[in-house]
Coordinates of C-alpha atoms and ligand atoms in Angstrom, one line a residue:
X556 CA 22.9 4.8 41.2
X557 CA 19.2 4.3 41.9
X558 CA 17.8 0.9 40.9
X559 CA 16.5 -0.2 37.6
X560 CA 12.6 1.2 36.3
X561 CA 11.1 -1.8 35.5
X562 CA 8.6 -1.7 32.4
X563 CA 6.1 -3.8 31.7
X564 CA 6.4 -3.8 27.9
X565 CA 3.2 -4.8 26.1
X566 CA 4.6 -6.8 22.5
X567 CA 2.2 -8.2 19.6
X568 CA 0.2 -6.6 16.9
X569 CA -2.2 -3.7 16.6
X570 CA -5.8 -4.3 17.4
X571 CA -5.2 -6.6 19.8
X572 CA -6.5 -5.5 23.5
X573 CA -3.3 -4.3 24.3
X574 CA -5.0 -0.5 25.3
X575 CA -7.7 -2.5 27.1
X576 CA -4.9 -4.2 29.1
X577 CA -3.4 -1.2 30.0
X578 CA -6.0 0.8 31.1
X579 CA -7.4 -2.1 33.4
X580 CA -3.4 -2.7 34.6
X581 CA -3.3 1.0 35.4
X582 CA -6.7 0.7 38.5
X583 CA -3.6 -1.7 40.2
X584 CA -2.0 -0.3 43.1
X585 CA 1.9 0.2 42.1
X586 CA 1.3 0.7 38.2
X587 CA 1.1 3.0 35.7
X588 CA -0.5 2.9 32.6
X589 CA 2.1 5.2 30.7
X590 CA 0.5 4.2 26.6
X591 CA 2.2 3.6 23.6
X592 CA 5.4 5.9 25.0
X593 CA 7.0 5.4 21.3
X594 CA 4.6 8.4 20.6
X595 CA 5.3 10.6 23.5
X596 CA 7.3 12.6 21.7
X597 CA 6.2 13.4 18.8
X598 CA 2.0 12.7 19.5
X599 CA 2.5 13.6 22.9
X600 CA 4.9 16.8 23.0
X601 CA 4.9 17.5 19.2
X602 CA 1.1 17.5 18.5
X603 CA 0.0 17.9 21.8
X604 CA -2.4 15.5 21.3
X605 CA -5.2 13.9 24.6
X606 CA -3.7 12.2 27.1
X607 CA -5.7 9.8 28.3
X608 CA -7.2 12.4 31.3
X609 CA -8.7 14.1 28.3
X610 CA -6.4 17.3 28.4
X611 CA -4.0 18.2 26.1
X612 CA -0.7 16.2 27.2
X613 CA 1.2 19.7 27.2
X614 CA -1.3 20.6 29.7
X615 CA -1.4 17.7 32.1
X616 CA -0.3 18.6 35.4
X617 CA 1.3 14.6 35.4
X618 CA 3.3 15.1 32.3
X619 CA 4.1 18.3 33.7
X620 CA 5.6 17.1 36.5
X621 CA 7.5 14.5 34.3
X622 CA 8.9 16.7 31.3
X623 CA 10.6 19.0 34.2
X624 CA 12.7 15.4 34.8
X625 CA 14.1 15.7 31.0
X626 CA 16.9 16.7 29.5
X627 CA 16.6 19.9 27.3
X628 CA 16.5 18.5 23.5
X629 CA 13.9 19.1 21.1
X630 CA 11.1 16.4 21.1
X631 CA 11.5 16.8 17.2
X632 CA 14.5 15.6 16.8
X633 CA 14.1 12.2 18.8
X634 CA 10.9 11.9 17.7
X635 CA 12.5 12.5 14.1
X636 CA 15.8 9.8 15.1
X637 CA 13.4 7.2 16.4
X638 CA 11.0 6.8 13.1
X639 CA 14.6 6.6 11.1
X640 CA 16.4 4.2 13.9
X641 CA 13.0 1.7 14.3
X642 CA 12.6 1.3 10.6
X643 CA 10.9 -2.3 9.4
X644 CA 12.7 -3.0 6.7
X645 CA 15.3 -2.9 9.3
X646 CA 14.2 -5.6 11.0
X647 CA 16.1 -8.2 9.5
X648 CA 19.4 -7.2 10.9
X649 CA 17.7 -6.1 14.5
X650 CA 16.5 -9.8 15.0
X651 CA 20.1 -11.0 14.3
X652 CA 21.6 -8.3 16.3
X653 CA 19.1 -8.5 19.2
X654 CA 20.4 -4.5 19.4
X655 CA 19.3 -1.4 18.6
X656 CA 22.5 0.9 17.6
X657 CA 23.1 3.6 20.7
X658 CA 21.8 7.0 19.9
X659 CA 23.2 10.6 22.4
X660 CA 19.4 10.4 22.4
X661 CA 19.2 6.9 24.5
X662 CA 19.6 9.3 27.4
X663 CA 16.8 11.9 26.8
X664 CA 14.4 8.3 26.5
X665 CA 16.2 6.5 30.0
X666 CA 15.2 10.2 31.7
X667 CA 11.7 9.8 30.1
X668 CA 10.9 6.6 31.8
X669 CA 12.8 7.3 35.4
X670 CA 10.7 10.8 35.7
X671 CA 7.4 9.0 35.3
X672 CA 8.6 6.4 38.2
X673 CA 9.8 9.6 40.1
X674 CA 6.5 11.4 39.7
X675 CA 4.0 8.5 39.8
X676 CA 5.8 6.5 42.7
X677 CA 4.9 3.7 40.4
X678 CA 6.9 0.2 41.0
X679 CA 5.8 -0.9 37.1
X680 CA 5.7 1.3 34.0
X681 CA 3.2 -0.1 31.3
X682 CA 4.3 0.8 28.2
X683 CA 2.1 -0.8 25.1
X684 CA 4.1 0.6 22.7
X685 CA 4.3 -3.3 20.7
X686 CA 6.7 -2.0 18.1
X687 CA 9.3 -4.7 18.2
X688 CA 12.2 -2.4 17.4
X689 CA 11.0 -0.2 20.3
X690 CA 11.2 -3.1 22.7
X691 CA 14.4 -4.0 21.3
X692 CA 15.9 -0.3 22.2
X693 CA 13.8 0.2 25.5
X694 CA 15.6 -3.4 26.8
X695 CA 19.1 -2.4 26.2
X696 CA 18.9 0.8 28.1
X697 CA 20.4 0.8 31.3
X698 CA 18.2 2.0 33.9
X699 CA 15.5 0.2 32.6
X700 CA 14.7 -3.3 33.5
X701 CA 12.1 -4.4 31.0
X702 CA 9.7 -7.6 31.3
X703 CA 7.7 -8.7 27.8
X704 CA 3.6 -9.1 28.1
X705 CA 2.9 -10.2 24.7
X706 CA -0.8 -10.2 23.9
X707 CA -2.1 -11.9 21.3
X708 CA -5.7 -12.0 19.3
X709 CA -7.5 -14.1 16.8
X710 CA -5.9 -12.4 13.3
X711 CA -9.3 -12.4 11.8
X712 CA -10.4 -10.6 14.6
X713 CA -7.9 -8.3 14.6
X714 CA -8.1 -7.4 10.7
X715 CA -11.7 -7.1 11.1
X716 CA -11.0 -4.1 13.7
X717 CA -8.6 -2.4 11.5
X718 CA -11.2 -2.3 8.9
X719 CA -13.7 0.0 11.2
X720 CA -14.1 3.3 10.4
X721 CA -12.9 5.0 14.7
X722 CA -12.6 8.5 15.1
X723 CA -8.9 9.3 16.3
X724 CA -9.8 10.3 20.0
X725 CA -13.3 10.0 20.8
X726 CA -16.1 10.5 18.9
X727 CA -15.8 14.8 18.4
X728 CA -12.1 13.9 16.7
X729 CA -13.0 14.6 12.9
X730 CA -9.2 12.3 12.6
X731 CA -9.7 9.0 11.8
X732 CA -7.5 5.8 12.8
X733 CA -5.4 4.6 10.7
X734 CA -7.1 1.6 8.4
X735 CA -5.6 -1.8 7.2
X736 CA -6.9 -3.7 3.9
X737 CA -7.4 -7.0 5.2
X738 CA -3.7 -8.3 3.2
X739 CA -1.9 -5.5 5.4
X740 CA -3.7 -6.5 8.9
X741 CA -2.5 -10.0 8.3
X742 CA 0.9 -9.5 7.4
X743 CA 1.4 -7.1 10.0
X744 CA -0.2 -9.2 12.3
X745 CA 1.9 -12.3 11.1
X746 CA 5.1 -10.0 10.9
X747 CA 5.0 -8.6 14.7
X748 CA 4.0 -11.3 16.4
X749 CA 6.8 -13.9 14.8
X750 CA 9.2 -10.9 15.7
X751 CA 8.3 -11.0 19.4
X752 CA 8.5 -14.6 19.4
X753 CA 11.8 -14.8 18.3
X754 CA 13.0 -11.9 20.3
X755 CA 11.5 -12.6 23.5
X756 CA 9.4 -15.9 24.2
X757 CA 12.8 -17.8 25.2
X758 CA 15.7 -14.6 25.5
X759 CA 13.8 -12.1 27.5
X760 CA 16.0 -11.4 29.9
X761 CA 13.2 -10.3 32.9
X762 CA 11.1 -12.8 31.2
X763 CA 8.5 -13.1 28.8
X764 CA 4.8 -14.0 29.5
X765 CA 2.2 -14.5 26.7
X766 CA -1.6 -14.0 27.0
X767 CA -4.4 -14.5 24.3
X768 CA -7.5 -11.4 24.5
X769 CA -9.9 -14.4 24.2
X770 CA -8.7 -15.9 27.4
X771 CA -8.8 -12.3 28.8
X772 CA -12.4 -11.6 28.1
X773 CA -13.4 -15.7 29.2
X774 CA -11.6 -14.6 32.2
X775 CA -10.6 -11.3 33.2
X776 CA -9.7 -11.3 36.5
X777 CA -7.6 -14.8 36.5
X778 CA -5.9 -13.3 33.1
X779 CA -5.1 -10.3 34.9
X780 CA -4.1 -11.7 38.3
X781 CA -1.4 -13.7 36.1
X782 CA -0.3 -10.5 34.4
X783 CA 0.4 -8.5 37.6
X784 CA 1.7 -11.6 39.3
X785 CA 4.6 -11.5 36.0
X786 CA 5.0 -7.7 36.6
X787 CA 5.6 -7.9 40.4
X788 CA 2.8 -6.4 41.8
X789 CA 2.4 -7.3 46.0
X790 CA 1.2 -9.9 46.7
X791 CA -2.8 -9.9 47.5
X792 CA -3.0 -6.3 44.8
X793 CA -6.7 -5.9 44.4
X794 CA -8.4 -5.9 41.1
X795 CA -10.8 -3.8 39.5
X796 CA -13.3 -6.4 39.0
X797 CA -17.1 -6.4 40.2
X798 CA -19.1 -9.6 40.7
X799 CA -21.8 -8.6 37.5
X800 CA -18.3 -9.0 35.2
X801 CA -17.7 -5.2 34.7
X802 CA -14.5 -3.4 34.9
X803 CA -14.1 -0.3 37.0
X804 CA -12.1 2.2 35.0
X805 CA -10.5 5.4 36.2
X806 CA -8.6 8.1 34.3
X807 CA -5.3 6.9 33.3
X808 CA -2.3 9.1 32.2
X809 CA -2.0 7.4 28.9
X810 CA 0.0 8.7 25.6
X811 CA -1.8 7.5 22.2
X812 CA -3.3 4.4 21.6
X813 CA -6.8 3.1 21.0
X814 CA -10.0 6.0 21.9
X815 CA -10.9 3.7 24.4
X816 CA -8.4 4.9 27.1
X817 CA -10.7 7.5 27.9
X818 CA -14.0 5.3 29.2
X819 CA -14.1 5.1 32.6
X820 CA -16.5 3.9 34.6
X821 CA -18.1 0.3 34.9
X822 CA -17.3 -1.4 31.9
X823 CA -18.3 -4.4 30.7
X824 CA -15.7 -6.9 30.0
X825 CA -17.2 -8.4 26.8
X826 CA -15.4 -10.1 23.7
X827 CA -16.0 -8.1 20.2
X828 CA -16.8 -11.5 17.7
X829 CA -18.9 -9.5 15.1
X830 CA -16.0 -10.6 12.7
X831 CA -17.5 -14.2 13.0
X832 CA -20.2 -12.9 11.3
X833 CA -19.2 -10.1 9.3
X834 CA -15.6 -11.0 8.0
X835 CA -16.6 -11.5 4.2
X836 CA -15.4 -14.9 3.5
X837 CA -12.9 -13.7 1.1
X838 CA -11.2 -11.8 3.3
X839 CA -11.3 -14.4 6.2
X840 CA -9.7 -17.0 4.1
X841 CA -7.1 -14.3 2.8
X842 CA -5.8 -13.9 6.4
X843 CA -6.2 -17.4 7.3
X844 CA -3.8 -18.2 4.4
X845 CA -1.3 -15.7 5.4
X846 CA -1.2 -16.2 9.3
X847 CA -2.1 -20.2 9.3
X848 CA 1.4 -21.7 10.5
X849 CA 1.7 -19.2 13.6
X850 CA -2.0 -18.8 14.1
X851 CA -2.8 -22.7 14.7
X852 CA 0.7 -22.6 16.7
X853 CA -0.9 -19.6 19.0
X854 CA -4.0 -22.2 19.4
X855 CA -6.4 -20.8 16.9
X856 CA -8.6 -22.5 14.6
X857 CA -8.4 -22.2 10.8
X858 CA -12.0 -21.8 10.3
X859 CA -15.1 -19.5 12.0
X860 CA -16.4 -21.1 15.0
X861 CA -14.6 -21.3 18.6
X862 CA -14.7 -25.0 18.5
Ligands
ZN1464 ZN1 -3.2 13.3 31.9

């Protein structure tokens, strides 16, 4: 039997850096930044939407070389299975159970993640897929041997960003992202992250390691050096990281997530506050009042200011 993938599974709520993370773990000798792979099939193969090279996934000559790794069943019908088996309102019983029932699919998704190690030679698999059910599934899969990077942001900050107006994939996509009222955001945001805490901070079983996107963006590469140090990369792996505090991005092979995993380039490294300012004051107390217990106890403050 040939050893265990591992995955680097990126938990926590939307809006949180999480496609930023992956895109700068993906420059690191050793990884690859594989997306929100919840999606693949149905974004991915389905709607043949970009991957993160810019092509149509159907048409990238990486996912090409992966898909001939998988087992013949329609991308439908696990697509279809997966929305039905990773139900929330199923979550209850999933964080008693710590298990996702097995599905004849669980195969078709083990093949999925030991092609892309095949075909990209990769030693870590990031996967930001955050769902916690997903996690849930993707852990008990043998063949996979999956370590939990759970990123966290300021909720305000984060319900400010699901407010924006974003085209779907770059600014010629008519498609827009999906928006949050600010009550949504928050309980989401309040909903996923106490699920990855109770699943993972003191049960994950290739361990759990939790980073905040404002310590990321005070200190990028130190943030980062502590991620891939928790994934396993070799020792002495060089960063991306100039000395003028920009990023150097190159293409990625990424399925769904946030537009921004197609910049590449020199990018600055920069944390979005606008919602400091522009967070009506309504709708900053709102998700104060429905996040306060876990957001003090992720070290945030309840009101506007950084300290
Ligand atoms: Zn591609």
């Amino acid at each position: 039997m040939s050893p265990p993938v591992r995955v680097l599974f990126l938990a926590g709520s939307g809006r949180s850096g999480s496609t930023l993370v992956t895109t700068i773990l993906g420059q690191l000798d050793g990884f690859f930044a594989a997306g929100e792979l919840r999606y693949f099939w149905q974004r991915g193969l389905v709607d043949n939407r970009p991957c993160g090279c810019g092509l149509p996934l159907r048409e990238c000559p990486v996912w090409t070389g992966i898909r001939a790794g998988l087992p013949p069943i329609p991308p439908a019908d696990i697509a279809a299975h997966l929305r039905t088996r990773l139900r929330l309102k199923r979550l209850p019983a999933l964080l008693r159970r710590r298990a996702v029932a097995p599905h004849p699919d669980d195969a078709a998704i083990t093949a999925l993640y030991s092609a892309i190690a095949a075909q990209s030679e990769a030693v870590v698999i990031v996967d930001s897929s955050k769902l916690p059910p997903y996690g849930v599934l993707l852990g008990g899969l043998p063949g996979v041997e999956m370590r939990v990077l759970h990123v966290v942001r300021d909720p305000r900050a984060a319900a400010f960003s699901w407010r924006r107006k974003r085209a779907l994939d770059g600014a010629a996509d008519a498609r827009q992202m999906t928006r949050h009222p600010v009550w949504k955001a928050a309980a989401l945001w309040a909903v996923w992250n106490a699920a990855t805490i109770r699943l993972w901070a003191r049960k994950a079983p290739g361990g759990y390691l939790r980073v905040r996107y404002e310590d990321l963006m005070a200190s990028p590469a130190e943030t980062i050096r502590r991620i891939a140090d928790f994934a396993g990369a070799a020792p002495g792996t060089a960063l991306p990281f100039t000395a003028d505090g920009l990023v150097t991005l190159g293409t990625t092979h990424s399925v769904a997530g946030n537009p921004s995993r197609h910049r590449v380039g020199g990018v600055p490294v920069q944390a979005d506050d606008e919602w400091r300012r522009s967070l009506p004051r309504r709708s900053h107390a709102l998700v104060t009042a429905l996040t306060a217990p876990l957001l003090l106890g992720l070290g945030y403050r309840l009101g506007r200011r950084t300290r």
